[in-house]
Amino acid sequence: MTTLSAMVADARSRLAAAGLPDATIEARILIGGVLGLTATDVFVRGDREIGGPELEKIAEAIGRRLKREPVHRILGEREFHGMVLKLSPETLEPRPDTEILVDAILPYVRQIVASRGEARILDLGTGTGAIVLALLKECPQATGVGTDLSEAALQTARENAARLGLAGRFETIRSNWLEEVTGRFDIVVSNPPYIRTGVIAALEPEVREFDPLRALDGGPDGLDCYRAIAAGAGEVLAPGGMVGVEIGYDQRDSVTTIFQRVGFVLHQALRDFGDKDRVLLFAKAEPSH
């Protein structure tokens, strides 16, 4: 038998000794998550006794983290835009930078709802469903479709929608980008794979070994998925619609060129919390007379 504070201190020490830079935060999140405690509980209930099965669960979780498995993969869920999303091996772990895409596209969803009474959203490569479900949560009049090549990822997205009470406004399509998509959408969004194939081997183990390769690999130049999205987006985008994509920090010009070549104009560009290019919004170019 030991106490919560002693367990957190021991975990912090072991994680720090392994060279993990956020050992203090991770020890609290990991142990709190295993025990079902809030961050406040971990701080104020340090004298809580831990023993038996709880000790075993914490020991297993710390062991997995020492093998570089990410904290939220160990816990099986992650918070994103005010939602708790279930993760699975076939889904990318949603990152805070992707919330920038949600917040950037949200005003346009609301504008469309205000003018038409509804909005249809298409999320390409949906994974956990993070982007489209966040938009549906904020706009009760909107409906959404998530596509993914992985049926397991789509199952995870459907489970997340059900957990959030959004299943009635969300459906999934198994598709390689836009190949199986029909109909028109007011908003097309995506956080596609954009890492160059040759760089993946040098990524941190947390990403390289635990995020699905399909969700990382953007081809030799990291741009394959943008080409696929741009090539088909014009066919499914409703008049006055908007396309929003997350990009790598050095891809603004190249992704903009890809979309411009097929009749889009760059409407807005946003930077992330590290002041790097992260989100681009495109609209269809107005026909010249």
Coordinates of N, CA, C and O in Angstrom, one line a residue, residues 28-37 53-54 56-59 61-62 74-75:
R28 N 1.2 12.9 -13.6 CA -0.2 13.2 -13.0 C -1.3 12.8 -14.0 O -2.3 12.2 -13.5
I29 N -1.1 13.1 -15.3 CA -2.2 12.7 -16.2 C -2.4 11.2 -16.3 O -3.5 10.7 -16.2
L30 N -1.3 10.5 -16.3 CA -1.3 9.0 -16.5 C -2.0 8.4 -15.2 O -2.9 7.6 -15.3
I31 N -1.5 8.7 -14.1 CA -2.0 8.1 -12.8 C -3.5 8.6 -12.6 O -4.3 7.8 -12.2
G32 N -3.7 9.9 -12.8 CA -5.1 10.3 -12.7 C -6.0 9.6 -13.6 O -7.1 9.2 -13.3
G33 N -5.6 9.4 -14.9 CA -6.4 8.7 -15.9 C -6.7 7.3 -15.5 O -7.8 6.8 -15.6
V34 N -5.7 6.6 -15.0 CA -5.8 5.2 -14.6 C -6.8 5.1 -13.5 O -7.6 4.1 -13.4
L35 N -6.8 6.0 -12.5 CA -7.6 6.0 -11.3 C -9.0 6.6 -11.5 O -9.8 6.6 -10.6
G36 N -9.2 7.3 -12.7 CA -10.4 8.0 -12.9 C -10.6 9.2 -12.1 O -11.7 9.6 -11.7
L37 N -9.4 9.9 -11.8 CA -9.4 11.1 -11.1 C -9.2 12.4 -11.9 O -8.6 12.3 -13.0
P53 N -5.0 -4.0 -7.1 CA -5.2 -3.9 -8.5 C -4.8 -2.5 -9.1 O -4.3 -2.4 -10.2
E54 N -5.1 -1.5 -8.3 CA -4.7 -0.1 -8.8 C -3.2 0.0 -8.9 O -2.8 0.6 -9.9
E56 N -1.2 -2.3 -9.6 CA -0.8 -3.1 -10.8 C -1.1 -2.3 -12.1 O -0.3 -2.3 -13.1
K57 N -2.3 -1.7 -12.2 CA -2.7 -0.9 -13.3 C -1.7 0.3 -13.6 O -1.3 0.6 -14.7
I58 N -1.3 1.0 -12.5 CA -0.4 2.1 -12.6 C 1.0 1.6 -13.1 O 1.6 2.2 -14.0
A59 N 1.4 0.5 -12.5 CA 2.7 0.0 -12.9 C 2.8 -0.4 -14.4 O 3.7 -0.1 -15.1
A61 N 0.9 0.9 -16.7 CA 0.8 2.2 -17.5 C 2.2 2.9 -17.6 O 2.6 3.3 -18.6
I62 N 2.8 2.9 -16.5 CA 4.2 3.6 -16.4 C 5.1 2.8 -17.3 O 6.0 3.3 -18.0
I74 N -2.2 5.2 -24.0 CA -2.3 4.3 -22.9 C -3.7 4.4 -22.2 O -4.3 3.4 -21.9
L75 N -4.2 5.6 -22.1 CA -5.5 5.8 -21.5 C -6.6 5.5 -22.4 O -7.7 5.3 -21.9

